[in-house]
């Protein structure tokens, strides 16, 4: 199982070489993997159909109790079959579609890695693993959408999809962590099997966070805008992303969590209303678009809304309707996108207005487009018809807000027929329109195979609904519902309300199709509204705001003035030390000035006086001289308190310092008063506060000793091990010789730097 | 004595920081010298201050007779003094060079990296 999930990534790693070796048939060669996976997953059907589950677990991060566990039940089986089955046709189709593109190898890497992520996502039973695969799909789809990376528009769209879905992914991660804490396990099956999630105090936050993830991924209103933009991807990618994979991930998650989180009023209201509104928005936007892929993309939004709504309603009929609709949609949407690719490839059409009367030139394509469109429109006897009947039935029986949902569903059904007519009639029938490219021949077999098989399955499953029902749909509906369901799909339910609605919407939809031009014209004004306040505009504003605030922040923080950097650091230090002292209630030790001898008072007084002069004096010579006095004062302190070596060094260095300053500073201009008095007062206050803080820190720490000093060892071993009687010397050249080596290195480096700068100056003069 | 040293070190820190906040680059260097002296004294004080107990082993003996001042702190300060001097020498030559290019002692005129 682990191999099956990871095989996509493994093959992706070597795909470019496989492509180079197999040349123009690489599509078929690489498609062998999804094909083999499909057959492998088919072998699970007998066990799953009997209501069984298969679980695989592999240790991943045992220390954190995270394992790579996979669960095959009806729901995940339905998804993996769709992913691998449609994946087979996508990869083989892409081999021909992108034949002339120069880096097809990269495409294979991405699409196979994407397929692997998607398989992992729907199979994962561990919340962390699920999240990792979830984000992997976002990242790989980002790369796929931006496949034509030289096109600025493609890059923009890819980034938009990434930011929306990954933003939702962050919320999802928080939701997962809370879910695991509330459920007591990171294993999804255990969390969902537990009782009382719906009554948990965190239920609402968990629900909202998870929904934020699912809604952004599955393009629910108001996040629907990224999905049509994702059409910047090559057509096979659009077909894959939209039919079975990426956008259905959110729906998958909702379906998966339904047994644990579903059934409450919040769940029902939020999901069904958002779903219903998304459904109508999607189909409406599809009906007023003319771009081939755009119409299909918006109709995907419609399908996603429908699925969300059905999962929200949550009755037995609704769940059965949801899984049926999911399957029907994957089949016809995959076929239609691949046909859109054929239209582009053979006739050069990217817009429905450029098309018409292609029936005679592309007869086979026309046939499969027509049956896929019939399924989309929900016309008897297609599989889509069964799904639509069930959907209408579920909505009519919905426990609450049934009226609203029915109204939305009926409007959607009418417009759905219109969209189906646009897709299934406009390009093929009617008078022949001059297309950008004249189609000389039918599409090659690799490109026709997908639409043919997927379209025909829509018809076959409609005529024989027991096939998918026995295989996976029954088990899938049971997994979503949380209890086994008795699923009996049939084409004919007798004459009832859903059938009447279907028939009426078919007539109204076709009537609307004859007035399609006027329909679009009537709503043209909406473009302006969408451009000024639409969600995409809000997205652009948010992004611009982010850039602006980053710019502002950089200007304020990275202002280029050393003194403001210093001020920031010092103030932060004051605040943090102050707060710490306050929290731990630190007090200073006893103040004692008793044991100080007169010469010590004198030396310290002289040193401080020298410092005061160095700060205040206007003359540079005076400042340097007082620095010298200060240095010698410090040297005296060292000598007075048992540190003769340090004292000697300090005297030497201080002498050199004064000499150096005198030599160099006198080539510079005299001191100027550059700051205003107010600024100087401010700086003095801060300087005194920091100085005072240092005094307090010293006073409070003088009598603390957290650890024993290692000095005792140095003292004891200086003569026996180091063979030296000056312990400080032994430490420097023996115990801590590496420190001294580093010191020598620093000095050498400084000397080289000084030498280089002096030489540079000499060169300038030449 | 440590109490008094705490006040002295605080005073040196205050002087150093005031100088480092000036716009003149020469004053910045003076501030750095003050700062390194203050930090050395801080370490020196923290190790404890003893009069007349240099860390030396008498001739012929293996260990000092009686307690001595902490030799480790002294070794650290010694290293710090020398490195501080190296940094200072480099900084002084650098500002001299910068003055030749920019023609001013004012740091506000050195905002661009390209001059």
Short mmCIF file of C-alpha atoms in Angstrom, two decimals, chain A residues 9 45 108 110 145 161 233 301 412 444 448-449 451 470 496 509 514 551 553 598 619 696:
data_model
loop_
_atom_site.label_atom_id
_atom_site.label_comp_id
_atom_site.label_asym_id
_atom_site.label_seq_id
_atom_site.Cartn_x
_atom_site.Cartn_y
_atom_site.Cartn_z
CA UNK A 9 6.46 10.29 -6.51
CA UNK A 45 -13.76 -4.04 -4.43
CA UNK A 108 5.12 14.39 -16.26
CA UNK A 110 4.40 17.36 -11.79
CA UNK A 145 -1.21 25.82 -13.07
CA UNK A 161 -4.62 29.44 -6.28
CA UNK A 233 -2.97 25.40 -16.85
CA UNK A 301 -17.98 25.38 -9.15
CA UNK A 412 -29.53 25.63 -11.04
CA UNK A 444 -5.38 11.02 -32.48
CA UNK A 448 -9.98 10.34 -28.08
CA UNK A 449 -9.63 7.42 -25.67
CA UNK A 451 -13.53 11.24 -23.73
CA UNK A 470 -22.48 -2.76 -6.27
CA UNK A 496 -42.85 12.21 -9.23
CA UNK A 509 -33.10 25.53 -20.32
CA UNK A 514 -32.04 29.96 -28.08
CA UNK A 551 7.12 48.27 2.46
CA UNK A 553 7.49 48.15 7.94
CA UNK A 598 41.10 55.49 50.37
CA UNK A 619 38.08 69.38 22.11
CA UNK A 696 20.94 47.08 39.42
#
